[in-house]
Coordinates of C-alpha atoms in Angstrom, one line a residue:
Chain A
X1 CA -45.0 33.0 35.5
X2 CA -44.7 30.5 38.5
X3 CA -42.2 27.8 37.3
X4 CA -42.9 24.7 38.8
X5 CA -39.9 22.3 39.9
X6 CA -40.3 20.1 36.9
X7 CA -39.6 23.1 34.7
X8 CA -36.4 23.7 36.7
X9 CA -35.3 20.8 37.0
X10 CA -36.0 19.6 33.4
X11 CA -34.2 23.6 32.0
X12 CA -31.0 22.4 34.1
X13 CA -30.9 18.7 32.8
X14 CA -31.3 20.2 28.9
X15 CA -28.7 23.1 29.3
X16 CA -26.2 20.4 31.4
X17 CA -26.7 18.0 28.3
X18 CA -26.5 20.1 25.5
X19 CA -23.8 21.5 27.5
X20 CA -22.1 18.0 27.3
X21 CA -23.1 17.6 23.7
X22 CA -21.4 20.6 22.9
X23 CA -18.0 19.7 24.7
X24 CA -17.9 16.3 23.1
X25 CA -18.0 18.2 19.5
X26 CA -15.1 20.9 20.5
X27 CA -13.1 18.6 22.9
X28 CA -11.3 16.7 20.5
X29 CA -10.4 19.3 17.9
X30 CA -9.5 21.7 20.9
X31 CA -7.0 18.2 21.8
X32 CA -5.6 18.5 18.5
X33 CA -4.6 21.6 18.5
X34 CA -3.0 21.6 21.6
X35 CA -0.9 18.5 20.8
X36 CA 0.0 20.4 17.8
X37 CA 1.8 23.4 19.0
X38 CA 3.1 21.2 22.3
X39 CA 6.7 20.4 22.1
X40 CA 7.0 16.1 20.8
X41 CA 9.0 15.8 24.4
X42 CA 6.7 17.2 26.4
X43 CA 3.9 15.3 24.8
X44 CA 5.8 12.4 25.4
X45 CA 6.6 13.1 29.3
X46 CA 3.3 14.7 29.9
X47 CA 1.4 11.2 30.1
X48 CA -1.4 12.4 29.3
X49 CA -4.1 15.2 28.9
X50 CA -3.1 18.1 27.2
X51 CA -6.3 20.6 26.8
X52 CA -3.9 23.7 27.8
X53 CA -0.3 23.4 26.3
X54 CA 1.9 24.7 28.9
X55 CA 4.7 25.9 26.5
X56 CA 4.2 26.6 22.9
X57 CA 5.7 25.6 19.7
X58 CA 5.4 25.8 16.4
X59 CA 7.7 23.8 14.8
X60 CA 5.7 20.6 13.9
X61 CA 4.1 23.8 11.5
X62 CA 7.1 25.1 10.5
X63 CA 8.6 21.7 9.8
X64 CA 5.3 20.7 8.2
X65 CA 5.2 23.3 5.7
X66 CA 9.3 23.4 4.6
X67 CA 10.4 19.8 4.7
X68 CA 7.2 17.5 3.6
X69 CA 4.8 17.0 0.7
X70 CA 2.2 19.0 2.6
X71 CA 2.4 22.9 0.8
X72 CA 2.7 21.2 -2.8
X73 CA -0.8 19.4 -2.1
X74 CA -2.2 22.2 -0.2
X75 CA -1.9 24.3 -3.6
X76 CA -3.2 21.1 -5.5
X77 CA -6.4 21.3 -2.5
X78 CA -6.8 25.0 -3.1
X79 CA -7.0 24.4 -7.2
X80 CA -9.8 22.0 -7.2
X81 CA -11.6 23.5 -4.9
X82 CA -11.3 27.0 -6.5
X83 CA -11.9 25.8 -9.9
X84 CA -14.2 22.6 -8.8
X85 CA -16.9 24.7 -7.2
X86 CA -16.8 27.9 -10.3
X87 CA -18.2 24.6 -12.4
X88 CA -20.1 23.2 -10.2
X89 CA -22.2 26.2 -9.9
X90 CA -22.1 27.3 -13.3
X91 CA -23.1 23.7 -14.7
X92 CA -25.8 23.4 -11.9
X93 CA -27.2 26.9 -12.3
X94 CA -27.6 26.2 -16.0
X95 CA -29.5 22.5 -15.5
X96 CA -31.6 23.5 -12.8
X97 CA -33.2 26.8 -14.4
X98 CA -34.5 25.2 -17.4
X99 CA -35.9 22.4 -14.8
X100 CA -37.6 24.7 -13.1
X101 CA -39.7 25.9 -16.3
X102 CA -42.8 24.2 -15.5
X103 CA -43.9 24.6 -19.4
X104 CA -40.8 22.8 -21.0
X105 CA -41.5 20.1 -23.2
X106 CA -39.1 17.0 -22.1
X107 CA -38.6 18.6 -18.6
X108 CA -39.6 15.1 -16.9
X109 CA -37.5 13.6 -19.3
X110 CA -34.5 15.5 -18.0
X111 CA -35.6 15.2 -14.5
X112 CA -35.1 11.5 -14.7
X113 CA -31.8 11.7 -16.2
X114 CA -30.8 13.6 -13.2
X115 CA -33.0 11.5 -10.4
X116 CA -32.0 8.3 -11.7
X117 CA -28.1 8.8 -11.2
X118 CA -29.1 8.7 -7.7
X119 CA -30.7 5.4 -8.0
X120 CA -27.9 3.6 -9.7
X121 CA -24.4 3.9 -11.3
X122 CA -22.4 2.1 -13.8
X123 CA -20.2 1.4 -9.7
X124 CA -16.5 1.9 -9.7
X125 CA -14.3 0.1 -12.0
X126 CA -16.8 1.5 -15.3
X127 CA -16.5 4.9 -14.1
X128 CA -12.7 4.6 -14.0
X129 CA -12.6 3.2 -17.2
X130 CA -14.3 5.8 -18.9
X131 CA -12.4 8.2 -16.9
X132 CA -9.1 6.8 -18.3
X133 CA -10.4 6.8 -21.9
X134 CA -11.0 10.4 -21.8
X135 CA -7.6 10.4 -20.9
X136 CA -8.3 12.1 -17.8
X137 CA -6.0 9.6 -15.7
X138 CA -3.4 11.6 -13.5
X139 CA -4.2 15.1 -14.1
X140 CA -6.1 17.2 -11.8
X141 CA -9.3 17.9 -13.8
X142 CA -9.9 14.1 -12.5
X143 CA -10.5 15.4 -9.2
X144 CA -13.3 17.9 -10.5
X145 CA -15.2 16.5 -13.5
X146 CA -16.0 13.1 -12.7
X147 CA -18.5 15.0 -10.0
X148 CA -19.2 18.0 -11.9
X149 CA -22.6 18.2 -10.9
X150 CA -24.6 16.5 -7.8
X151 CA -28.1 15.8 -8.2
X152 CA -28.7 16.4 -4.6
X153 CA -27.4 19.8 -5.6
X154 CA -29.7 20.7 -8.8
X155 CA -32.4 19.3 -7.3
X156 CA -32.0 22.2 -4.5
X157 CA -31.6 24.7 -6.9
X158 CA -34.2 23.8 -9.1
X159 CA -36.4 24.0 -6.0
X160 CA -35.3 27.4 -5.6
X161 CA -35.7 29.0 -8.4
X162 CA -39.5 26.9 -8.6
X163 CA -40.0 29.8 -5.5
X164 CA -39.5 32.8 -7.5
X165 CA -42.5 34.6 -8.7
X166 CA -43.9 33.9 -12.5
X167 CA -44.8 37.4 -12.5
X168 CA -41.0 38.5 -12.4
X169 CA -39.7 36.3 -15.9
X170 CA -43.0 37.5 -17.2
X171 CA -42.1 41.3 -17.0
X172 CA -38.6 40.8 -18.1
X173 CA -39.5 39.2 -20.8
X174 CA -41.8 42.2 -21.8
X175 CA -39.1 44.1 -21.4
X176 CA -37.7 42.2 -24.0
X177 CA -34.4 40.2 -22.2
X178 CA -33.6 37.3 -23.5
X179 CA -33.6 33.8 -21.5
X180 CA -29.9 34.2 -20.8
X181 CA -30.3 37.2 -19.8
X182 CA -32.6 36.6 -17.6
X183 CA -30.7 33.9 -16.1
X184 CA -27.8 36.0 -15.8
X185 CA -28.8 39.5 -14.3
X186 CA -32.8 38.3 -12.5
X187 CA -32.4 34.6 -11.5
X188 CA -28.6 34.3 -10.5
X189 CA -28.7 37.2 -8.1
X190 CA -32.0 37.0 -6.4
X191 CA -30.6 33.3 -5.8
X192 CA -27.4 34.5 -4.5
X193 CA -28.4 32.9 -0.9
X194 CA -29.3 29.3 -2.4
X195 CA -26.1 29.5 -4.7
X196 CA -24.3 29.9 -1.6
X197 CA -25.6 26.9 0.1
X198 CA -25.4 25.0 -2.8
X199 CA -21.5 26.5 -3.5
X200 CA -20.5 25.7 0.4
X201 CA -21.7 22.3 -0.2
X202 CA -19.7 22.0 -3.5
X203 CA -16.8 23.8 -1.7
X204 CA -16.3 21.5 1.1
X205 CA -16.8 18.7 -1.3
X206 CA -13.8 19.7 -2.6
X207 CA -11.4 20.7 -0.1
X208 CA -12.4 17.3 2.0
X209 CA -11.9 15.6 -2.0
X210 CA -10.0 12.1 -1.0
X211 CA -12.0 9.2 -3.0
X212 CA -11.5 10.4 -6.6
X213 CA -8.0 11.1 -5.6
X214 CA -7.0 8.0 -4.7
X215 CA -8.6 6.2 -7.7
X216 CA -7.4 8.5 -10.5
X217 CA -4.0 9.5 -9.1
X218 CA -1.3 8.0 -9.2
X219 CA 1.4 11.4 -9.5
X220 CA 2.4 12.0 -6.5
X221 CA 2.5 15.9 -6.7
X222 CA -1.0 15.9 -7.7
X223 CA -1.8 14.8 -4.4
X224 CA -4.2 16.7 -2.8
X225 CA -3.9 17.5 1.3
X226 CA -6.2 14.5 2.7
X227 CA -4.5 12.2 0.6
X228 CA -0.7 13.2 1.6
X229 CA -2.2 13.5 5.6
X230 CA -3.9 10.2 5.6
X231 CA 0.0 8.8 4.4
X232 CA 1.0 11.0 7.2
X233 CA -1.6 9.6 9.7
X234 CA -0.9 5.8 8.9
X235 CA 2.9 5.7 9.4
X236 CA 2.8 5.5 13.1
X237 CA -0.3 2.5 12.6
X238 CA 2.4 -0.1 11.6
X239 CA 4.3 -0.6 14.8
X240 CA 8.2 0.6 13.9
X241 CA 8.8 2.2 17.3
X242 CA 12.3 2.4 17.5
X243 CA 12.3 4.0 13.9
X244 CA 10.9 7.2 16.0
X245 CA 13.2 10.2 14.3
X246 CA 12.6 8.9 11.1
X247 CA 8.6 9.4 10.9
X248 CA 6.6 12.2 11.6
X249 CA 5.7 13.0 15.3
X250 CA 2.5 12.7 16.7
X251 CA 3.1 17.0 17.2
X252 CA 3.6 16.7 13.4
X253 CA 0.4 14.5 12.6
X254 CA -1.5 16.4 14.7
X255 CA -0.3 19.9 13.2
X256 CA -1.1 18.1 9.6
X257 CA -4.7 17.8 10.9
X258 CA -5.2 21.0 12.1
X259 CA -4.0 22.4 9.1
X260 CA -6.6 20.3 6.8
X261 CA -9.7 21.3 9.4
X262 CA -8.5 25.4 9.9
X263 CA -10.1 26.3 6.7
X264 CA -13.4 24.6 6.7
X265 CA -13.3 25.9 11.2
X266 CA -12.8 28.9 10.2
X267 CA -15.6 29.7 7.5
X268 CA -18.3 27.5 9.1
X269 CA -19.6 29.8 11.9
X270 CA -20.1 32.4 8.7
X271 CA -22.3 30.1 6.4
X272 CA -23.3 27.7 9.3
X273 CA -27.1 29.0 9.0
X274 CA -27.2 28.9 5.0
X275 CA -26.2 25.5 5.5
X276 CA -28.8 24.7 7.7
X277 CA -31.2 26.5 5.3
X278 CA -29.9 24.4 2.3
X279 CA -30.3 20.9 3.6
X280 CA -34.1 21.9 4.9
X281 CA -35.0 23.2 1.5
X282 CA -33.6 20.4 0.2
X283 CA -34.9 17.7 2.2
X284 CA -38.7 19.5 1.8
X285 CA -39.2 18.3 -1.8
X286 CA -36.3 16.5 -3.1
Chain B
X1 CA -50.5 26.8 -19.0
X2 CA -50.3 29.5 -21.2
X3 CA -48.6 31.4 -18.9
X4 CA -45.5 29.4 -17.9
X5 CA -44.5 29.2 -21.8
X6 CA -41.2 31.0 -22.2
X7 CA -42.0 33.4 -25.6
X8 CA -44.6 36.2 -24.6
X9 CA -45.3 36.4 -28.5
X10 CA -46.2 32.8 -28.6
X11 CA -50.2 33.1 -30.3
X12 CA -52.6 30.7 -28.8
X13 CA -53.2 27.5 -30.1
X14 CA -54.3 28.1 -33.9
X15 CA -56.8 25.3 -34.7
X16 CA -55.5 24.7 -38.0
X17 CA -51.9 23.7 -37.1
X18 CA -51.1 20.1 -36.6
X19 CA -50.0 18.5 -33.3
X20 CA -46.7 17.9 -34.3
X21 CA -45.9 21.2 -35.4
X22 CA -47.9 22.8 -32.7
X23 CA -44.9 21.2 -30.6
X24 CA -42.0 22.0 -32.7
X25 CA -43.5 25.6 -32.4
X26 CA -43.2 24.9 -28.6
X27 CA -39.7 23.4 -28.6
X28 CA -38.7 26.2 -30.4
X29 CA -39.8 28.8 -28.6
X30 CA -37.6 26.6 -26.1
X31 CA -34.7 26.7 -27.2
X32 CA -32.5 28.8 -25.2
X33 CA -33.2 26.6 -22.4
X34 CA -32.4 23.4 -24.2
X35 CA -28.8 25.4 -25.0
X36 CA -28.6 25.9 -21.3
X37 CA -29.4 22.3 -20.4
X38 CA -26.9 21.2 -22.8
X39 CA -23.3 20.8 -20.7
X40 CA -25.3 19.5 -17.7
X41 CA -26.3 16.7 -20.0
X42 CA -23.5 15.9 -21.4
X43 CA -21.9 15.7 -17.8
X44 CA -24.5 12.8 -17.3
X45 CA -24.1 11.5 -20.5
X46 CA -20.7 11.3 -20.3
X47 CA -19.6 10.3 -16.4
X48 CA -23.2 8.7 -15.4
X49 CA -24.6 6.9 -18.2
X50 CA -21.2 5.4 -20.2
X51 CA -20.2 3.7 -17.1
X52 CA -23.9 2.2 -16.7
X53 CA -23.3 0.8 -20.2
X54 CA -19.8 -0.1 -19.7
X55 CA -21.2 -2.4 -17.1
X56 CA -21.3 -4.6 -19.6
X57 CA -17.6 -5.4 -19.3
X58 CA -19.1 -7.6 -16.4
X59 CA -20.2 -10.1 -18.4
X60 CA -16.6 -9.7 -20.9
X61 CA -13.2 -11.0 -20.2
X62 CA -12.4 -7.2 -20.7
X63 CA -8.5 -6.7 -21.2
X64 CA -7.3 -3.1 -21.7
X65 CA -5.6 -3.5 -24.9
X66 CA -9.1 -4.3 -26.7
X67 CA -11.4 -1.7 -24.8
X68 CA -14.9 -2.3 -23.6
X69 CA -16.2 -3.0 -27.1
X70 CA -13.5 -5.3 -28.4
X71 CA -13.1 -7.4 -25.5
X72 CA -14.3 -10.5 -25.7
X73 CA -17.9 -12.3 -24.0
X74 CA -17.4 -14.1 -20.9
X75 CA -18.2 -17.8 -21.4
X76 CA -20.5 -18.7 -19.9
X77 CA -22.2 -14.9 -19.3
X78 CA -22.0 -15.2 -16.0
X79 CA -18.6 -16.5 -15.4
X80 CA -17.1 -13.4 -12.9
X81 CA -20.6 -13.5 -10.9
X82 CA -20.3 -17.1 -10.1
X83 CA -16.6 -16.9 -9.7
X84 CA -17.9 -14.0 -6.7
X85 CA -20.7 -16.3 -5.1
X86 CA -18.7 -18.9 -4.7
X87 CA -15.6 -17.5 -3.6
X88 CA -14.5 -17.3 0.3
X89 CA -15.2 -13.4 0.4
X90 CA -18.4 -13.5 -0.6
X91 CA -20.5 -14.3 2.6
X92 CA -17.9 -12.1 4.6
X93 CA -18.1 -8.8 2.5
X94 CA -21.2 -9.7 2.7
X95 CA -21.8 -10.2 6.3
X96 CA -19.8 -7.3 7.2
X97 CA -21.7 -4.7 4.8
X98 CA -24.7 -5.3 6.7
X99 CA -23.4 -6.0 10.0
X100 CA -22.1 -2.3 10.0
X101 CA -24.8 -0.7 8.4
X102 CA -27.5 -2.5 11.0
X103 CA -25.4 -1.1 13.3
X104 CA -25.1 2.4 12.4
X105 CA -29.2 2.1 11.4
X106 CA -29.8 0.8 15.0
X107 CA -27.3 3.0 16.9
X108 CA -27.1 5.7 14.9
X109 CA -30.6 7.1 14.9
X110 CA -32.0 7.4 18.6
X111 CA -29.2 9.9 19.4
X112 CA -30.3 12.6 16.6
X113 CA -33.3 12.3 17.7
X114 CA -32.7 12.5 21.6
X115 CA -30.0 15.6 20.2
X116 CA -33.4 17.0 18.2
X117 CA -35.2 17.1 21.7
X118 CA -32.9 18.7 24.1
X119 CA -32.5 22.0 21.5
X120 CA -36.2 22.0 21.2
X121 CA -36.3 22.1 24.8
X122 CA -34.0 24.4 25.2
X123 CA -35.2 27.8 26.6
X124 CA -31.9 29.5 27.0
X125 CA -32.1 30.9 23.1
X126 CA -28.1 31.9 22.9
X127 CA -26.9 28.8 24.6
X128 CA -28.6 26.6 22.1
X129 CA -27.3 28.4 18.9
X130 CA -23.8 28.2 20.2
X131 CA -24.4 24.2 21.0
X132 CA -26.0 24.0 17.8
X133 CA -22.9 25.5 15.6
X134 CA -20.4 23.2 17.6
X135 CA -22.3 20.1 17.2
X136 CA -22.9 20.5 13.4
X137 CA -19.2 21.4 12.7
X138 CA -18.3 17.9 12.5
X139 CA -20.2 16.6 10.1
X140 CA -18.2 19.1 7.6
X141 CA -14.7 17.4 8.5
X142 CA -13.6 15.2 6.4
X143 CA -12.7 11.2 7.3
X144 CA -9.0 11.8 7.5
X145 CA -9.2 14.9 10.3
X146 CA -11.7 12.7 11.9
X147 CA -8.9 9.6 11.5
X148 CA -6.2 11.9 13.0
X149 CA -8.1 13.0 15.8
X150 CA -9.3 8.8 16.1
X151 CA -5.2 8.4 16.3
X152 CA -4.9 11.3 19.1
X153 CA -7.3 9.3 21.2
X154 CA -7.2 5.7 20.6
X155 CA -3.5 4.6 19.0
X156 CA -1.9 2.4 20.7
X157 CA 1.3 4.0 21.1
X158 CA 0.1 7.7 21.9
X159 CA -3.6 8.1 22.0
X160 CA -5.3 9.4 25.5
X161 CA -7.2 6.4 25.8
X162 CA -4.5 4.2 25.9
X163 CA -2.1 6.6 28.4
X164 CA -4.9 6.1 30.7
X165 CA -5.4 2.8 30.7
X166 CA -1.4 2.5 31.7
X167 CA -1.7 4.7 34.3
X168 CA -4.8 2.9 35.7
X169 CA -2.2 0.2 35.3
X170 CA -4.4 -2.0 32.2
X171 CA -2.5 -2.8 29.3
X172 CA -2.4 -0.6 26.1
X173 CA -5.5 -2.1 23.3
X174 CA -5.1 -1.3 20.0
X175 CA -8.4 -0.2 19.0
X176 CA -7.6 1.1 15.8
X177 CA -6.0 -2.2 15.0
X178 CA -8.2 -5.0 16.7
X179 CA -10.9 -7.0 15.2
X180 CA -12.8 -6.6 18.7
X181 CA -13.3 -2.7 18.8
X182 CA -12.6 -1.7 15.0
X183 CA -16.2 -2.0 14.1
X184 CA -17.4 0.1 17.6
X185 CA -14.9 2.8 15.9
X186 CA -16.4 3.2 12.9
X187 CA -19.9 3.4 14.4
X188 CA -19.1 5.9 17.6
X189 CA -17.1 7.7 15.2
X190 CA -20.2 7.8 12.5
X191 CA -22.4 9.0 15.4
X192 CA -20.2 11.9 16.7
X193 CA -19.9 13.4 13.2
X194 CA -23.3 13.5 12.2
X195 CA -25.1 13.7 15.9
X196 CA -25.9 17.3 15.6
X197 CA -26.2 17.3 11.6
X198 CA -29.0 14.6 11.9
X199 CA -30.9 16.6 14.2
X200 CA -31.7 18.9 11.7
X201 CA -34.5 17.6 10.1
X202 CA -36.1 16.4 13.7
X203 CA -36.3 19.8 15.1
X204 CA -37.5 21.5 11.6
X205 CA -40.4 18.6 11.8
X206 CA -40.7 20.2 16.0
X207 CA -41.1 23.3 14.4
X208 CA -44.0 22.6 12.4
X209 CA -46.1 21.0 15.2
X210 CA -48.9 23.1 16.3
X211 CA -48.8 25.1 18.9
X212 CA -52.3 25.1 19.9
X213 CA -51.6 21.3 21.4
X214 CA -48.9 22.5 23.9
X215 CA -51.1 25.1 25.1
X216 CA -54.3 23.1 25.5
X217 CA -52.2 20.2 27.4
X218 CA -50.7 22.8 29.0
X219 CA -54.2 23.4 30.6
X220 CA -55.1 20.3 31.0
X221 CA -51.9 20.3 33.7
X222 CA -49.6 18.3 31.5
X223 CA -45.8 18.6 32.4
X224 CA -42.9 18.9 29.8
X225 CA -41.8 15.1 29.7
X226 CA -46.0 14.3 29.2
X227 CA -46.0 16.6 26.3
X228 CA -42.6 15.5 24.8
X229 CA -44.4 12.3 25.1
X230 CA -47.5 12.4 23.6
X231 CA -47.3 15.6 21.1
X232 CA -43.5 16.1 20.0
X233 CA -42.6 12.7 19.6
X234 CA -45.7 11.6 17.4
X235 CA -45.6 14.9 15.7
X236 CA -42.2 14.0 14.2
X237 CA -43.2 10.2 14.0
X238 CA -43.8 10.3 10.3
X239 CA -40.4 12.1 9.7
X240 CA -38.3 9.3 12.2
X241 CA -40.3 6.4 10.1
X242 CA -39.7 8.3 6.9
X243 CA -35.9 8.3 7.6
X244 CA -35.5 5.3 8.7
X245 CA -37.1 3.5 5.7
X246 CA -34.9 6.1 3.6
X247 CA -31.6 4.4 5.1
X248 CA -32.9 1.0 4.6
X249 CA -32.7 1.6 0.9
X250 CA -28.9 2.6 1.5
X251 CA -28.0 -0.5 3.4
X252 CA -25.5 -1.6 0.5
X253 CA -23.6 1.2 0.9
X254 CA -21.8 0.8 4.7
X255 CA -19.7 4.1 4.1
X256 CA -17.0 3.6 1.6
X257 CA -14.9 6.6 2.6
X258 CA -15.1 5.9 6.0
X259 CA -13.9 2.2 5.9
X260 CA -11.3 3.2 3.8
X261 CA -9.5 5.7 5.3
X262 CA -9.9 4.2 8.9
X263 CA -9.0 0.1 7.8
X264 CA -6.0 -1.7 7.9
X265 CA -5.1 -5.2 6.9
X266 CA -5.5 -6.3 10.6
X267 CA -9.1 -5.8 10.4
X268 CA -10.2 -6.7 6.9
X269 CA -11.7 -9.9 8.2
X270 CA -14.6 -7.5 10.1
X271 CA -14.1 -4.2 8.1
X272 CA -13.6 -5.0 4.8
X273 CA -17.6 -4.3 2.6
X274 CA -18.8 -4.6 -1.0
X275 CA -16.9 -0.8 -2.5
X276 CA -13.6 -1.5 -0.5
X277 CA -13.3 -4.8 -2.0
X278 CA -14.1 -3.9 -5.5
X279 CA -11.7 -0.8 -5.1
X280 CA -8.6 -3.4 -3.9
X281 CA -9.4 -6.6 -6.5
X282 CA -10.7 -4.0 -9.6
X283 CA -8.6 -1.4 -9.3
X284 CA -5.3 -1.9 -7.3
X285 CA -5.6 -5.6 -8.5
X286 CA -6.9 -4.9 -12.2
X287 CA -9.4 -7.4 -12.4
X288 CA -11.9 -5.3 -13.6
X289 CA -14.4 -7.2 -14.9
X290 CA -15.1 -9.2 -11.6
X291 CA -14.7 -6.1 -9.9
X292 CA -17.5 -4.4 -12.2
X293 CA -19.6 -7.7 -11.7
X294 CA -20.1 -7.0 -7.9
X295 CA -20.2 -3.4 -8.2
X296 CA -23.2 -4.1 -11.0
X297 CA -24.4 -6.6 -7.8
X298 CA -24.1 -4.2 -5.2
X299 CA -25.9 -1.3 -7.8
X300 CA -28.8 -4.0 -8.8
X301 CA -29.3 -4.7 -4.8
X302 CA -29.0 -1.3 -4.6
X303 CA -31.8 0.0 -6.4
X304 CA -34.6 -2.4 -5.6
X305 CA -33.9 -1.3 -1.6
X306 CA -33.8 2.1 -3.0
X307 CA -37.2 1.6 -5.1
X308 CA -38.6 -1.1 -2.2
X309 CA -38.4 1.7 0.4
X310 CA -39.6 4.2 -1.3
X311 CA -42.7 2.4 -2.2
X312 CA -43.2 1.3 1.8
X313 CA -42.2 5.0 2.1
X314 CA -45.1 6.0 -0.1
X315 CA -47.5 4.1 1.8
X316 CA -47.1 6.0 4.8
X317 CA -48.0 9.1 3.0
X318 CA -44.6 10.6 3.1
X319 CA -42.8 9.5 -0.7
X320 CA -39.9 11.4 -1.7
X321 CA -40.5 12.0 -5.5

């Protein structure tokens, strides 16, 4: 097929602009990585742009992992991510599966209960008071339990379960399986893709945990990664030019940013497809 | 209906059984499901609905010692609300919340649509996939990480942009600490973060447009731009309107995490929103009742806006639930 001039121009323009958009998404990260592995003296004298570092050093990283609160915070973050995601998944599946069974008496009541919290909440202060009354303040659980179920994810899971053919359940019941067994041995294995999607939404949420930590945690040894890194980043925002050696260098700050984003960036390409699918699933019928 | 019931042994309705007994049997046959629901329901009751009850402290003079139940009622009951409405913060917070939200709405709507159009027009498949992968990624980065990136580019002492400005003979600008630039930083960083992610839903809408429309247009001699204008854009019009309406419903949430992480005392004047103020005043300065009152005020307006916008979107035949 012969392509018209307009077609060719259009194709070229599309490729060019998309290329720029892609670059705009990665370039800032590449720059941050470059700064983090360039010796600080080099950063200062270069007067700018270091996309490909001329000399390497990992001293910022070694300093970060030996002298700062980062290792401890890293451990806290890993803990709340792993344990939190497990709790999230179990609770969400247990909640979504009954809600997907159309004959369940009271189904619309429970659904309303879930959806209403997406519309209205008691607000920051009353929630804090409840969490405090439960004795969760200053414990890792305060970063896990108050957000143990996300309504949006319940709805995603529910619409997935609804798409499973009814005959499947009937034949399982015919074979004498009880409901818990059906959920565990039939439904869960079938729903691995959407469990993965929802699980990853939860995982990213926990890894990026910040809000609950600043609300409920004052004990520094329990601060997750994001809170510690924000502290590190805030330090040069105050005009304290002459205290150079006391403050973390820009190299170190950027190393901390890379440390916190690396796990997500590494996992991300493998799961991107699932995320997209899950997002669409949720948006089609909320 | 029968085929949806859990127990396969459930008999067809016997005429002599009363309605309540029938319902009782039905409920009993679903007992395993209620057991499954239990943990989740407990979660919702404790962490979502108890705080809704706890909001009564907005009408009390709350003290930690007496607790939610024991604290005395405020006199008059609207004391904390009036205190807020009459304080100089009220107008500043409302203006900031609404302005930041509206800016995000106005400047944040078109870029993802353009992005989706470009991706849709891209004929080189592998290139499209790579660009999609790259542009979705920032969505998953935390605001702390994006704050770090912003510092690398915009900080006054060491940011790349300021070094360029200085090299060109200008004087450095405190983008992150200046009232003139802070809102632009907020809006810009949000657009950067969600450009690709926001395009997903428009792309899906474009994928569901009937391809015969394009073929017919091609036969009629329409070029690519004409097809975009007359087929693709009208095809996603309802999605665009739906998303706009939905965002309108959340106009009181200007983005707590982003603002709390990015702002500093120099820019409170333009950056402080209802949520961040409630957090500082309520939690950090222990004004629990005042904080709860402002939070309730915000939640109520939010509820009305969300319900109203859903009502609107139903009019367009696109109800959310």
